[in-house]
């Protein structure tokens, strides 16, 4: 029996230690995905919690047709889509707080704010690039966002992305290509 | 050459650029794309754009979950469920209650029909000898003695 199968079995038994092991193993990946999708550390943390609660509540529905991590990503992606729609309804999307790695996040510029002047320091240029990229990602359509993040940030295979998005491979590839070009245009606008 | 077939060629090539960058394009198509790129500045620019975007995205930092994230999630679950969520499942959780109810009903019906068919009206089989033996010590024999 594989480690993953044993973990799933223990999760079905509502074993708290197994639950902690799962969060320990997948927590960073889920959090990174929610953060990149939402662009806010606070929203990302709240949503990542909801993802794990959903996993724990619905573990009985996991049939093992795909890898456990793929199933987990699928739940995360669905939660992200729902949250984005919810935030858009509340007109919060444009105000979503960007977390500034270098400056602590809370005081980071909002979308559309004038960009700070470039800094000579390479580290700050890197942080600046992160900010610009995150802003550009946040402006993508929700489906384009999930595709570029799953493929180019999380480095998932097309096979996994097809399971997560429930799209055929050809569609994933063509939409991903369009998403990359759209992102490029938005990047140029921000830079 | 008219503009329309040219546009079509650009679109076809551009659709393959992501695969080309990722190295997942079949060798024959790689040749076609590279031939086109040699004479097409707009597709060459599109290729550079895809490459730059993919590189920038793959260079994004992985943001770790906050410290004590696992504890926070476990506490949320415990709070929402009133402490009943964790813990090994009871028998009723492992075996569906519907199945248990059907089994109980079948057992009850079997017992009912068995009792109805029983001559004694109990689970004990009819045995005249043993009945006589059980009651014989204390009750007089009603049969006339010779």
PDB file of N, CA and C in Angstrom, chain A residues 95-111 113-114 116 131 135:
ATOM      1  N   UNK A  95      -9.508  46.159  -5.244  1.00  0.00           N
ATOM      2  CA  UNK A  95      -8.882  46.674  -4.027  1.00  0.00           C
ATOM      3  C   UNK A  95      -8.069  45.605  -3.323  1.00  0.00           C
ATOM      4  N   UNK A  96      -8.050  44.425  -3.926  1.00  0.00           N
ATOM      5  CA  UNK A  96      -7.367  43.308  -3.244  1.00  0.00           C
ATOM      6  C   UNK A  96      -5.946  43.713  -2.853  1.00  0.00           C
ATOM      7  N   UNK A  97      -5.689  43.503  -1.616  1.00  0.00           N
ATOM      8  CA  UNK A  97      -4.403  43.943  -1.080  1.00  0.00           C
ATOM      9  C   UNK A  97      -3.265  43.087  -1.606  1.00  0.00           C
ATOM     10  N   UNK A  98      -2.241  43.718  -2.120  1.00  0.00           N
ATOM     11  CA  UNK A  98      -1.085  42.965  -2.597  1.00  0.00           C
ATOM     12  C   UNK A  98      -0.054  42.880  -1.472  1.00  0.00           C
ATOM     13  N   UNK A  99       0.445  41.696  -1.340  1.00  0.00           N
ATOM     14  CA  UNK A  99       1.392  41.493  -0.265  1.00  0.00           C
ATOM     15  C   UNK A  99       2.801  41.809  -0.765  1.00  0.00           C
ATOM     16  N   UNK A 100       3.396  42.798  -0.185  1.00  0.00           N
ATOM     17  CA  UNK A 100       4.748  43.184  -0.583  1.00  0.00           C
ATOM     18  C   UNK A 100       5.745  42.361   0.216  1.00  0.00           C
ATOM     19  N   UNK A 101       6.453  41.516  -0.483  1.00  0.00           N
ATOM     20  CA  UNK A 101       7.442  40.690   0.228  1.00  0.00           C
ATOM     21  C   UNK A 101       8.476  41.559   0.937  1.00  0.00           C
ATOM     22  N   UNK A 102       8.946  42.595   0.260  1.00  0.00           N
ATOM     23  CA  UNK A 102      10.010  43.414   0.833  1.00  0.00           C
ATOM     24  C   UNK A 102       9.503  44.380   1.893  1.00  0.00           C
ATOM     25  N   UNK A 103       8.227  44.806   1.739  1.00  0.00           N
ATOM     26  CA  UNK A 103       7.759  45.869   2.631  1.00  0.00           C
ATOM     27  C   UNK A 103       6.689  45.414   3.609  1.00  0.00           C
ATOM     28  N   UNK A 104       6.397  44.150   3.649  1.00  0.00           N
ATOM     29  CA  UNK A 104       5.467  43.657   4.654  1.00  0.00           C
ATOM     30  C   UNK A 104       4.038  43.547   4.209  1.00  0.00           C
ATOM     31  N   UNK A 105       3.715  44.015   3.033  1.00  0.00           N
ATOM     32  CA  UNK A 105       2.401  43.721   2.441  1.00  0.00           C
ATOM     33  C   UNK A 105       1.315  44.728   2.727  1.00  0.00           C
ATOM     34  N   UNK A 106       1.104  45.101   3.954  1.00  0.00           N
ATOM     35  CA  UNK A 106      -0.074  45.896   4.289  1.00  0.00           C
ATOM     36  C   UNK A 106      -0.073  47.252   3.593  1.00  0.00           C
ATOM     37  N   UNK A 107       1.113  47.784   3.309  1.00  0.00           N
ATOM     38  CA  UNK A 107       1.167  49.108   2.714  1.00  0.00           C
ATOM     39  C   UNK A 107       1.453  49.072   1.213  1.00  0.00           C
ATOM     40  N   UNK A 108       1.352  47.910   0.629  1.00  0.00           N
ATOM     41  CA  UNK A 108       1.658  47.765  -0.791  1.00  0.00           C
ATOM     42  C   UNK A 108       0.689  48.543  -1.645  1.00  0.00           C
ATOM     43  N   UNK A 109       1.129  48.947  -2.832  1.00  0.00           N
ATOM     44  CA  UNK A 109       0.266  49.744  -3.690  1.00  0.00           C
ATOM     45  C   UNK A 109      -0.892  48.911  -4.228  1.00  0.00           C
ATOM     46  N   UNK A 110      -2.032  49.557  -4.423  1.00  0.00           N
ATOM     47  CA  UNK A 110      -3.175  48.837  -4.953  1.00  0.00           C
ATOM     48  C   UNK A 110      -3.054  48.788  -6.467  1.00  0.00           C
ATOM     49  N   UNK A 111      -3.913  47.973  -7.093  1.00  0.00           N
ATOM     50  CA  UNK A 111      -3.873  47.853  -8.539  1.00  0.00           C
ATOM     51  C   UNK A 111      -4.139  49.212  -9.169  1.00  0.00           C
ATOM     52  N   UNK A 113      -2.249  51.755  -9.098  1.00  0.00           N
ATOM     53  CA  UNK A 113      -1.507  52.837  -8.454  1.00  0.00           C
ATOM     54  C   UNK A 113      -0.240  53.104  -9.245  1.00  0.00           C
ATOM     55  N   UNK A 114       0.272  54.331  -9.191  1.00  0.00           N
ATOM     56  CA  UNK A 114       1.502  54.606  -9.923  1.00  0.00           C
ATOM     57  C   UNK A 114       2.634  53.736  -9.398  1.00  0.00           C
ATOM     58  N   UNK A 116       6.235  52.506  -8.214  1.00  0.00           N
ATOM     59  CA  UNK A 116       7.351  53.188  -7.595  1.00  0.00           C
ATOM     60  C   UNK A 116       8.537  53.262  -8.545  1.00  0.00           C
ATOM     61  N   UNK A 131       6.036  42.082  -7.770  1.00  0.00           N
ATOM     62  CA  UNK A 131       4.841  42.911  -7.572  1.00  0.00           C
ATOM     63  C   UNK A 131       4.130  43.160  -8.907  1.00  0.00           C
ATOM     64  N   UNK A 135       0.468  41.815 -10.020  1.00  0.00           N
ATOM     65  CA  UNK A 135      -0.583  42.742 -10.475  1.00  0.00           C
ATOM     66  C   UNK A 135      -1.115  42.329 -11.840  1.00  0.00           C
TER      67      UNK A 135
END
